[in-house]
Short mmCIF file of C-alpha atoms and ligand atoms in Angstrom, two decimals:
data_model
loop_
_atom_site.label_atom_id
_atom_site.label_comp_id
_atom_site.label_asym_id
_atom_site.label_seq_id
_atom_site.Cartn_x
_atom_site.Cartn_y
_atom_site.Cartn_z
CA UNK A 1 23.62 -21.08 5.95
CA UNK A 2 20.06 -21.04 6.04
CA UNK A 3 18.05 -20.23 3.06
CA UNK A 4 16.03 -16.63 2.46
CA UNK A 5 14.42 -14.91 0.01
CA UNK A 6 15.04 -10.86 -0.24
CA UNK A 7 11.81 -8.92 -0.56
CA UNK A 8 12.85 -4.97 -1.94
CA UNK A 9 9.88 -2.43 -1.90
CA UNK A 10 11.07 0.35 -3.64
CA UNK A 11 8.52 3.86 -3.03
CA UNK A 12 9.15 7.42 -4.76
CA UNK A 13 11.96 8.29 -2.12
CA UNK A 14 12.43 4.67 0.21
CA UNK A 15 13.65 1.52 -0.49
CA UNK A 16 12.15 -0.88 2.21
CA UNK A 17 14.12 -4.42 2.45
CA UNK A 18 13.67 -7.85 4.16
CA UNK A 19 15.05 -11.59 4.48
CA UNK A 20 12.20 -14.25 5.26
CA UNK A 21 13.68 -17.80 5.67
CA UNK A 22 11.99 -19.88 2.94
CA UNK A 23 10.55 -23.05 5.76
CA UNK A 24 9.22 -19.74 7.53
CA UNK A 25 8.08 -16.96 5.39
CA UNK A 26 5.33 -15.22 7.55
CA UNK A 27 8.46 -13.45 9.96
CA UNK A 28 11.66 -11.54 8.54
CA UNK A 29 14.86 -12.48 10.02
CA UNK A 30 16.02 -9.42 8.77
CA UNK A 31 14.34 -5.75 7.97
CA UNK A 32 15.24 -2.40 7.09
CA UNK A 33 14.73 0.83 4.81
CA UNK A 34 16.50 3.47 3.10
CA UNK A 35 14.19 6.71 3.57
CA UNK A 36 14.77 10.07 1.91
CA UNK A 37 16.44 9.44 -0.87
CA UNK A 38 17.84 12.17 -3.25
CA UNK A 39 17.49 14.61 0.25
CA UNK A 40 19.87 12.88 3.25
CA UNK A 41 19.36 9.51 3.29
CA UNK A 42 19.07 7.35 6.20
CA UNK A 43 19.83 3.37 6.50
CA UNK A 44 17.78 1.70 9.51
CA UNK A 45 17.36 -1.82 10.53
CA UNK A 46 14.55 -2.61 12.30
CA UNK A 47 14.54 -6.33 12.87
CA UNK A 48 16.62 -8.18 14.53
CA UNK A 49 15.86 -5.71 17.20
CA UNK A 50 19.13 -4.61 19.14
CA UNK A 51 21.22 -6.22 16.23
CA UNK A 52 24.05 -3.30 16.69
CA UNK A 53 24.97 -4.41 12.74
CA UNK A 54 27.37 -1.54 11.95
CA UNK A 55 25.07 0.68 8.90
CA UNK A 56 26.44 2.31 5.38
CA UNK A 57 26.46 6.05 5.34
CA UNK A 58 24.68 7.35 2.02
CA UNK A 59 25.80 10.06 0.24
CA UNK A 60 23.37 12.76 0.50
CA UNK A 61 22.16 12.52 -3.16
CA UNK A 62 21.86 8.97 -2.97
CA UNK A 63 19.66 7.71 -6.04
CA UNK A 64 17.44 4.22 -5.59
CA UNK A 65 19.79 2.46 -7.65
CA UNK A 66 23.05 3.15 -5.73
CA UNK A 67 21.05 2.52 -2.75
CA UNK A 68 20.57 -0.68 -4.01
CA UNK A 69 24.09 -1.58 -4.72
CA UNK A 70 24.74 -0.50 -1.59
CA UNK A 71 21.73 -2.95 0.29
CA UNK A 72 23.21 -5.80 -1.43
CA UNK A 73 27.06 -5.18 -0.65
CA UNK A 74 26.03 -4.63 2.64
CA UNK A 75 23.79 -7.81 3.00
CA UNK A 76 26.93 -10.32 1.60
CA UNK A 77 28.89 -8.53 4.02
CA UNK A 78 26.89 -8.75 6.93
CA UNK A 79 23.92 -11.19 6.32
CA UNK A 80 26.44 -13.29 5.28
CA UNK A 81 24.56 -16.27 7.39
CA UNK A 82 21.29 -16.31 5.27
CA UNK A 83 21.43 -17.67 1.40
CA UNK A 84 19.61 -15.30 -0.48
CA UNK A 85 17.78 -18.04 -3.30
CA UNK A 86 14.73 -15.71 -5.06
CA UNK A 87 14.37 -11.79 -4.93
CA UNK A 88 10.54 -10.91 -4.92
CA UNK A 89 9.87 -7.13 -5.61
CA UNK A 90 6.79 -5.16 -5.26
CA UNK A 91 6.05 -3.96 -8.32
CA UNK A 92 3.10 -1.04 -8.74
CA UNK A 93 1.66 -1.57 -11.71
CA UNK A 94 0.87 -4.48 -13.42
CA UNK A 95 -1.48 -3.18 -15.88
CA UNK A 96 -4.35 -5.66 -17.41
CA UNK A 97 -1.66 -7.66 -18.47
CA UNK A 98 -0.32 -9.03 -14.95
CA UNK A 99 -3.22 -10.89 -12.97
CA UNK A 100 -0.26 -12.52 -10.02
CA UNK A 101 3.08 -12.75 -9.22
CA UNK A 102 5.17 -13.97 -12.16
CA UNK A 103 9.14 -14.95 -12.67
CA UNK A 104 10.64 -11.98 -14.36
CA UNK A 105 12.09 -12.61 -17.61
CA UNK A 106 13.34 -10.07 -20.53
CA UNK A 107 10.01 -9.93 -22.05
CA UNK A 108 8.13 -9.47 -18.73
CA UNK A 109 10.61 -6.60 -17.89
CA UNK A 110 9.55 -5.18 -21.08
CA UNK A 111 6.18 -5.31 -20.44
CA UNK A 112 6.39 -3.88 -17.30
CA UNK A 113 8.80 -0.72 -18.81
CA UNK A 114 6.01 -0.33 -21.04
CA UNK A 115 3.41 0.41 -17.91
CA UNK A 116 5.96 3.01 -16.57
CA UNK A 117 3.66 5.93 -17.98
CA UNK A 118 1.13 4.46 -15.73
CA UNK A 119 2.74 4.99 -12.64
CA UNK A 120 6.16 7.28 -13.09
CA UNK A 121 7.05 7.64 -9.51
CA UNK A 122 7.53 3.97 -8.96
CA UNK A 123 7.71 1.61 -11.72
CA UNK A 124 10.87 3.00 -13.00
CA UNK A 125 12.80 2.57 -9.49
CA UNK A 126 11.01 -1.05 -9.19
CA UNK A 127 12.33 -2.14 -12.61
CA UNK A 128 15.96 -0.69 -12.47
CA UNK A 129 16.48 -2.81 -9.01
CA UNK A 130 15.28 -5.75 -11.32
CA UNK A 131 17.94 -5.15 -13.74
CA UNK A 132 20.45 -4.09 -11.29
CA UNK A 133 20.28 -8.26 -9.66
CA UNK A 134 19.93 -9.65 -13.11
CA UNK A 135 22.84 -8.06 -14.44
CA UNK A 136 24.90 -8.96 -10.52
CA UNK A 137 23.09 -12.51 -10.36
CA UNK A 138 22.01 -13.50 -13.63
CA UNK A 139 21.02 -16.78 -12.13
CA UNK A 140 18.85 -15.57 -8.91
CA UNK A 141 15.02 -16.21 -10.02
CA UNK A 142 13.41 -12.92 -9.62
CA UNK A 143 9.74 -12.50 -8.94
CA UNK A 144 7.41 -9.33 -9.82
CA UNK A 145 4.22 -8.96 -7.29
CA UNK A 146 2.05 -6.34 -8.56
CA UNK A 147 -0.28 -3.65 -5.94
CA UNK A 148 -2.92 -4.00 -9.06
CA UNK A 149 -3.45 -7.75 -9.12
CA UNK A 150 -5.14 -8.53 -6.45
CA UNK A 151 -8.14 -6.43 -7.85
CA UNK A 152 -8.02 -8.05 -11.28
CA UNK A 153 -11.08 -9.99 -10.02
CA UNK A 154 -13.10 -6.40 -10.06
CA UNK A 155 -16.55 -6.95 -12.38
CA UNK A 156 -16.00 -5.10 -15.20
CA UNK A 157 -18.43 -2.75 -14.23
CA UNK A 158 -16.86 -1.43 -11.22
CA UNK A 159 -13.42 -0.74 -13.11
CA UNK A 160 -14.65 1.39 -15.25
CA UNK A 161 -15.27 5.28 -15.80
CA UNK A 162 -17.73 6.92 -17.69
CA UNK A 163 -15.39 7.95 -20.35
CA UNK A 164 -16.21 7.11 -24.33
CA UNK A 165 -15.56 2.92 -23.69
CA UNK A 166 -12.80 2.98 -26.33
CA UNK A 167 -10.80 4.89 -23.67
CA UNK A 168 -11.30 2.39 -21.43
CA UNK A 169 -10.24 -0.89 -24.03
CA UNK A 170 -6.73 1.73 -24.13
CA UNK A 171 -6.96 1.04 -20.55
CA UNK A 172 -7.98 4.31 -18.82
CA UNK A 173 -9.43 2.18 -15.84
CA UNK A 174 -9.66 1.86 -12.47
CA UNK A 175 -7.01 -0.61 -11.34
CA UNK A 176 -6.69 0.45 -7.64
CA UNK A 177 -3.56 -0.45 -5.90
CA UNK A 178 -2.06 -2.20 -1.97
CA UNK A 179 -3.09 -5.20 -3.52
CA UNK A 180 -0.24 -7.36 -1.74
CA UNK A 181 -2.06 -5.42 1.46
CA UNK A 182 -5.38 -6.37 1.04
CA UNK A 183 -3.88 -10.29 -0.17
CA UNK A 184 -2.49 -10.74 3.30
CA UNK A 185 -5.71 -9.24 5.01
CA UNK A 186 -8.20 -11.70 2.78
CA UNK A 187 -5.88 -14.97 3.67
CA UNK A 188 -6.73 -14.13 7.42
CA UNK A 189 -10.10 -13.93 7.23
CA UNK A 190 -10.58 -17.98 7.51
CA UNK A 191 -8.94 -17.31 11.13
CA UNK A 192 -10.79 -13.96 12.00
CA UNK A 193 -14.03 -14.53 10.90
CA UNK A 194 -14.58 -18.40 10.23
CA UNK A 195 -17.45 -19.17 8.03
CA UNK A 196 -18.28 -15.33 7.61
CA UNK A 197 -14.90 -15.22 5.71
CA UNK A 198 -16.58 -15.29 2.66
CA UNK A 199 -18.89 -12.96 3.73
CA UNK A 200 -19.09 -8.74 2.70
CA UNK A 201 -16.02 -7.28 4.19
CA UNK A 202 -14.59 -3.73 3.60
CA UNK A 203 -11.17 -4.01 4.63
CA UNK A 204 -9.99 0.24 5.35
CA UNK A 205 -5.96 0.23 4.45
CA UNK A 206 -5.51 3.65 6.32
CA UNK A 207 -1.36 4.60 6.14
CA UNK A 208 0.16 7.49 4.26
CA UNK A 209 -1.71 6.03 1.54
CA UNK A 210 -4.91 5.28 1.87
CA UNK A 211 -7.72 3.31 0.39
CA UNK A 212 -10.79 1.01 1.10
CA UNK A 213 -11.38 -2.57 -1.12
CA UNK A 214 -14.67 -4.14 -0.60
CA UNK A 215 -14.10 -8.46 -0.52
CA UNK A 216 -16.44 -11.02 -1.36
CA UNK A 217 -15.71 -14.73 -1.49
CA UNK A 218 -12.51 -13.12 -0.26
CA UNK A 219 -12.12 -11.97 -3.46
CA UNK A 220 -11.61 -8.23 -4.16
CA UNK A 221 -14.59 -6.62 -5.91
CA UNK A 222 -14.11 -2.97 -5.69
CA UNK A 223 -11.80 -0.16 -4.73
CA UNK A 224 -11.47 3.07 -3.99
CA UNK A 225 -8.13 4.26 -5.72
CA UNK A 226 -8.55 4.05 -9.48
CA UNK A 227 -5.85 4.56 -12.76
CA UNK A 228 -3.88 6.16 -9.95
CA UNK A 229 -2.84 6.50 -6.28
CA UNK A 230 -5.05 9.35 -6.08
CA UNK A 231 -8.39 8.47 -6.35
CA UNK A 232 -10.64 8.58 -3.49
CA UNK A 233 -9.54 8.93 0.63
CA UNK A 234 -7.93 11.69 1.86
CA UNK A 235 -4.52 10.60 2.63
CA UNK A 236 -1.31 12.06 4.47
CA UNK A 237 -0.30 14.36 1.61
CA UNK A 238 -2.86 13.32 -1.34
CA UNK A 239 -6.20 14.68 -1.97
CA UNK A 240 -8.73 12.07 -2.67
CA UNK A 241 -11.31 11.90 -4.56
CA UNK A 242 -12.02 15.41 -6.13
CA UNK A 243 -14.15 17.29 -8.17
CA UNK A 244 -12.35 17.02 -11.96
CA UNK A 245 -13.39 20.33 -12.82
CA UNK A 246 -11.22 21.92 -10.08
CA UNK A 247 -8.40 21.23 -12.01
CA UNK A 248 -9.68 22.18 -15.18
CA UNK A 249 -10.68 25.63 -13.29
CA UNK A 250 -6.63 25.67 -11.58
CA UNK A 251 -5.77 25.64 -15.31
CA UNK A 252 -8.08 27.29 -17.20
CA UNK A 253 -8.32 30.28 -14.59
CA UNK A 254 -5.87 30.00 -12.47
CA UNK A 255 -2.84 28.91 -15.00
CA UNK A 256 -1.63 26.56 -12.70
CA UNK A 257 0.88 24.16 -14.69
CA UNK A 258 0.92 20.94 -15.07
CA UNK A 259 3.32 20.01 -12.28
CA UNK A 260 2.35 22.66 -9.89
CA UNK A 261 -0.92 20.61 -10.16
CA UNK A 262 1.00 17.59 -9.57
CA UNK A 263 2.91 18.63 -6.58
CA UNK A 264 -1.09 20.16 -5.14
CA UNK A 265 -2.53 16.74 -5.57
CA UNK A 266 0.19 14.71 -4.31
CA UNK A 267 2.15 16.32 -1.70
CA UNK A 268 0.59 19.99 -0.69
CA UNK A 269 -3.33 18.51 -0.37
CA UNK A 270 -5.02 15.13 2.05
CA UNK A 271 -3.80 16.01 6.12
CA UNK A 272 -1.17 18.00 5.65
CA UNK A 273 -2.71 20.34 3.45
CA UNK A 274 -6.34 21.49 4.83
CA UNK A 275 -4.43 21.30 8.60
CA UNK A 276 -1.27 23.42 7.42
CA UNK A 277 0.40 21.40 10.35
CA UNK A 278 1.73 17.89 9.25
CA UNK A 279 0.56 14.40 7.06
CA UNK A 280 0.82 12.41 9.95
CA UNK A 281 -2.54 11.27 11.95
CA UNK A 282 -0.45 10.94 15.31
CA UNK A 283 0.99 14.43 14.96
CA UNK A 284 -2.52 15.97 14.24
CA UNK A 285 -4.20 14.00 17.11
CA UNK A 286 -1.11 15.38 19.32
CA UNK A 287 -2.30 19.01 18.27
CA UNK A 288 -5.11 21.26 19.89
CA UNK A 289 -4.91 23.76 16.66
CA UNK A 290 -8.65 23.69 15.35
CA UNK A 291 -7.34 22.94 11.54
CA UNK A 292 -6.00 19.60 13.05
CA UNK A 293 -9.17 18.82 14.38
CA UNK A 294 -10.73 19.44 10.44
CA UNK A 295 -8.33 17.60 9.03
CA UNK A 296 -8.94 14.48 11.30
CA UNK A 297 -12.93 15.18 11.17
CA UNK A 298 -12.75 15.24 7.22
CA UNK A 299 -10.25 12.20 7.08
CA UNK A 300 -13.12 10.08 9.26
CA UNK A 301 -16.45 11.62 7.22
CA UNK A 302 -14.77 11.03 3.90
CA UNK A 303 -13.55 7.77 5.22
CA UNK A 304 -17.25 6.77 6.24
CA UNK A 305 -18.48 7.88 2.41
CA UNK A 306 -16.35 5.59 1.05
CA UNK A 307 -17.09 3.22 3.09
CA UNK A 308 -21.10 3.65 2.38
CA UNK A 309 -19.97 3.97 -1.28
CA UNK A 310 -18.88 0.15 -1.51
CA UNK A 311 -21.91 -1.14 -0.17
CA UNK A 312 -23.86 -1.83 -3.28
CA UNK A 313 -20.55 -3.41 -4.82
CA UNK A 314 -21.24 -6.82 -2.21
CA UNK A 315 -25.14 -6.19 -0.78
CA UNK A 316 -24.75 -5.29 2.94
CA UNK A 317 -21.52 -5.59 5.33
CA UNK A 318 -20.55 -8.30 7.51
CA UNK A 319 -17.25 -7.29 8.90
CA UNK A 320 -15.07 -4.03 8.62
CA UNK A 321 -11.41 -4.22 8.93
CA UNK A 322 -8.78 -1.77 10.09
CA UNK A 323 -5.16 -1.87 8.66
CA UNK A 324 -1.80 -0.35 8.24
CA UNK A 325 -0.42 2.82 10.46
CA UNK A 326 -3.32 4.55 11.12
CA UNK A 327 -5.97 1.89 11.10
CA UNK A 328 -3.95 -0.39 13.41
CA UNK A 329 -2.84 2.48 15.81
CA UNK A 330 -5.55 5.11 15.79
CA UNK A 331 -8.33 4.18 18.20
CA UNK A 332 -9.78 7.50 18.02
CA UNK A 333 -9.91 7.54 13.69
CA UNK A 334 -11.82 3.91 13.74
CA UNK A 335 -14.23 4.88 16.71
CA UNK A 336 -14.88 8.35 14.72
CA UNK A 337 -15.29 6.47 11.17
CA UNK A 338 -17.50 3.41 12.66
CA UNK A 339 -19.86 6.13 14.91
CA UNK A 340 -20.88 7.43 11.28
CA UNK A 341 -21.55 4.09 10.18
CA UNK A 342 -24.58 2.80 12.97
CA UNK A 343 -27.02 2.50 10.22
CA UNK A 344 -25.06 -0.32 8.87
CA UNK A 345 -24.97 -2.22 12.14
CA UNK A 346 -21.43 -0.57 13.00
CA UNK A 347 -21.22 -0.40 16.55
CA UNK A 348 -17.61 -0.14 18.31
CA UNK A 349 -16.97 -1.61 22.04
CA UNK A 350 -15.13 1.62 23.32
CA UNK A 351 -12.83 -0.67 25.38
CA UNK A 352 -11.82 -3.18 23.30
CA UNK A 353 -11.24 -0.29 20.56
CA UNK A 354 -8.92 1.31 23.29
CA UNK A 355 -7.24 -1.53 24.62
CA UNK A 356 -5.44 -3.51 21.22
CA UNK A 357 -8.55 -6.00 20.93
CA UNK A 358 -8.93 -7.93 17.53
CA UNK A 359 -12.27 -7.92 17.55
CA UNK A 360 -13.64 -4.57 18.67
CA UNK A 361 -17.26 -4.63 17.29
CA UNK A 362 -19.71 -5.12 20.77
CA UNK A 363 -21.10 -8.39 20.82
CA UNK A 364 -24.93 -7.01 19.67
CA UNK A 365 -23.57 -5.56 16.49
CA UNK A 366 -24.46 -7.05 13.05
CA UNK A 367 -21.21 -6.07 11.44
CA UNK A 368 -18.17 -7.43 13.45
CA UNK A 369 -15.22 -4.64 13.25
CA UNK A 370 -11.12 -6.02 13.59
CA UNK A 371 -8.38 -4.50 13.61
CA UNK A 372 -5.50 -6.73 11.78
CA UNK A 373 -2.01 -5.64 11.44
CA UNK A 374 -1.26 -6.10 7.15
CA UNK A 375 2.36 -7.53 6.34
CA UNK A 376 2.91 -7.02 2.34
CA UNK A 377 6.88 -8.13 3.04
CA UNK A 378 5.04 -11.81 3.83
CA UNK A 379 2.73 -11.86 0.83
CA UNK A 380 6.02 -11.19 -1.28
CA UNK A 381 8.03 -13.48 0.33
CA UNK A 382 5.26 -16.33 0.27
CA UNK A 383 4.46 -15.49 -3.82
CA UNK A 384 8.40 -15.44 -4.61
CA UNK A 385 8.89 -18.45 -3.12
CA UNK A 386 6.09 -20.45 -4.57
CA UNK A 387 6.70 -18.94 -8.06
CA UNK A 388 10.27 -19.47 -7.64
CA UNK A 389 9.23 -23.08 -6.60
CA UNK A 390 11.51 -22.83 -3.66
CA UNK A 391 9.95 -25.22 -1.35
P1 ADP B 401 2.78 4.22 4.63
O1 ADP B 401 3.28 2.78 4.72
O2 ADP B 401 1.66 4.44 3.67
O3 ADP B 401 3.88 5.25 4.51
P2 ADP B 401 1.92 3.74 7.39
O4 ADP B 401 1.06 2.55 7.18
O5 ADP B 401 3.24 3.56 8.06
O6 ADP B 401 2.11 4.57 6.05
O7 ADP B 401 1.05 4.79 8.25
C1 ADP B 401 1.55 6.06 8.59
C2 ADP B 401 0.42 6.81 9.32
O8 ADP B 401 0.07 6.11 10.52
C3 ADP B 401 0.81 8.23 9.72
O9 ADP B 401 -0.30 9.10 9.51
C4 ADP B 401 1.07 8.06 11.20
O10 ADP B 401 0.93 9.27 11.93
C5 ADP B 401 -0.01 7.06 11.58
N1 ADP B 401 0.25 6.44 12.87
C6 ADP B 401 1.23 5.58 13.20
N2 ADP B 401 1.16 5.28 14.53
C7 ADP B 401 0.11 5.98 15.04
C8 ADP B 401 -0.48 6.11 16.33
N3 ADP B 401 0.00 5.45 17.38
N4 ADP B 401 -1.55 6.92 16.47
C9 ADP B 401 -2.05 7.59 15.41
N5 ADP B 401 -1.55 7.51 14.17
C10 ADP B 401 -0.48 6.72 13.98
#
């Protein structure tokens, strides 16, 4: 038996799963995901490559909690080699109260129940898997890493929003969230970048979700989501940053309800909305329909803004890095952004861009530009088993 830790990332409709051996955390022995829960639900593994391990059906209305039951059955019956010793979840929100991972106990399950409000699409499905091991393994340490952490180290300045202040001691801030993302991404900068690593780095986490955080000191200092997922790139399905008085206009004229608005923001706007065609960058980029071509131009332009928009947060920029699905895949979206961003010493090596390079900033250029694949399962199994003082 060799030991592991299980690392569960529950989204709104996935449940993404992994075993990293606790003497070698950075590699899973073992991944997978539930997607489309609630609506046909499919169980995939995706590492150990050619694995042939036979797979649970799912009943079609499969819930996040019965998934879960069904993961861990599954896993004693077939991952029966591997001693499962800590479970580290990702956990949305941690609110002011949660700076870093921490061991979950009763009162910091409370805690976190009481942040639910603050993101009700995922903290609820995070917690119940919680419970669900506690009350099956009331002895397996359990470890909470929260998205928001990471930017607890934001001045105060740059978390907050105009808004009378005593809104923001209630904590109507901006938190901003793929914290475990951008964790990962700062602990390779030593390696990258050498002494620059402390240097002014963006760092562009450009997946379904989408959002920018601006390092110094390796050290996040601001970010472009806010109190929610929302705030500020387009995304695959979400709008970005918008204009606050659209919605008041969608309700006051309009009389758009509250989760009509809801469903705009979240899942009808970003890609998939202005091109009519699809959320996914490598679907648009397949497509010769003019709307794709907006969506992709207006994905890069707002993308550059952003970019711009964290400069005064850390003085200049040394390096920009590219991350997650579209970031590490999409030469064409990081030569597009970066060509809008020459005045800050941006300059792309078309080759290297093409052809899977690191480094793909030319040689000349002030700002060096990487691309470095992000691994969140890592940063959770690393946390879970320091906190859970596995080693
Ligand atoms: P999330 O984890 O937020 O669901 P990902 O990080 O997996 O999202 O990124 C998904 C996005 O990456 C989609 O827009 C997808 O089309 C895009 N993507 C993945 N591979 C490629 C590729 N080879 N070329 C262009 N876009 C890609």
């Amino acid at each position: 038996m060799n030991d592991v830790v299980l690392t569960l990332n529950a989204g709104s409709s996935s449940l993404k799963f992994a075993l990293h051996a606790v003497d070698a955390p950075l590699v899973p022995v073992l991944r997978g995901k539930v997607t489309r829960l609630k609506r046909a639900p499919a169980f995939s593994v995706s590492v150990p490559k050619e694995a042939n391990l036979p797979l649970p059906t799912l009943a079609l209305d499969c819930t996040h909690e019965e998934a879960t039951v069904i993961l861990l059955d599954w896993l004693t019956e077939h991952a029966a080699q591997h001693a499962i010793r800590a479970v580290g979840h990702r956990v949305v929100h941690g609110g002011t109260i949660f700076d870093g991972p921490t061991r979950v106990d009763a009162d910091k399950l409370a805690q976190m129940a009481e942040l639910t409000p603050l993101a009700p699409l995922h903290q609820p499905h995070n917690l119940a898997a919680v419970r669900l091991i506690a009350q099956r393994s009331p002895d397996l340490p359990q470890v909470a890493c929260f998205d928001t952490s990471f930017h607890a180290t934001q001045p105060e300045v740059n978390r907050l929003f105009a808004l009378p202040y005593d809104m923001s001691q209630q904590g109507l801030l901006r938190y901003g969230f793929h914290g475990l993302s951008y964790e990962f991404i700062a602990s390779t900068l030593p390696e990258h970048l050498g002494t620059e690593a402390d240097g002014r780095v963006v760092v562009a986490h450009l997946g379904n979700g989408a959002s920018l955080c601006a390092l110094k000191d390796q050290k996040s200092v601001a970010t472009t989501m806010g109190f929610t997922a929302l705030d500020g790139l387009v995304m695959g399905r979400r709008s970005g940053r918008i204009d606050p008085g659209v919605i008041l206009y969608l309700v006051q004229q309009r009389g758009m309800s509250v989760p009509e608005i809801d469903a705009l923001l979240y899942q009808q706007s970003g890609l998939l909305g202005v091109s009519g065609i699809s959320n996914a960058m490598q679907d648009l980029e397949a497509s010769d329909d003019p709307r794709a071509k907006l969506a992709i131009d207006l994905f890069c332009y707002r993308a550059a803004c952003e970019i711009a928009g964290l400069i005064p947060a850390i003085g200049g920029l040394d390096a920009l890095i590219f991350t997650a699905g579209i970031g590490e895949n999409s030469a064409a979206t990081r030569q597009a952004i970066c060509d809008q961003l020459s005045w800050l010493g941006v300059e792309v090596d078309r080759f290297a861009n093409e052809n899977g390079a690191v480094v793909i900033s030319t040689p000349e250029a002030s700002c060096k530009v990487l691309v470095v694949p992000t691994n969140e399962d890592a940063v959770i199994a690393q946390s879970t088993i320091r906190i859970a003082d596995l080693t």
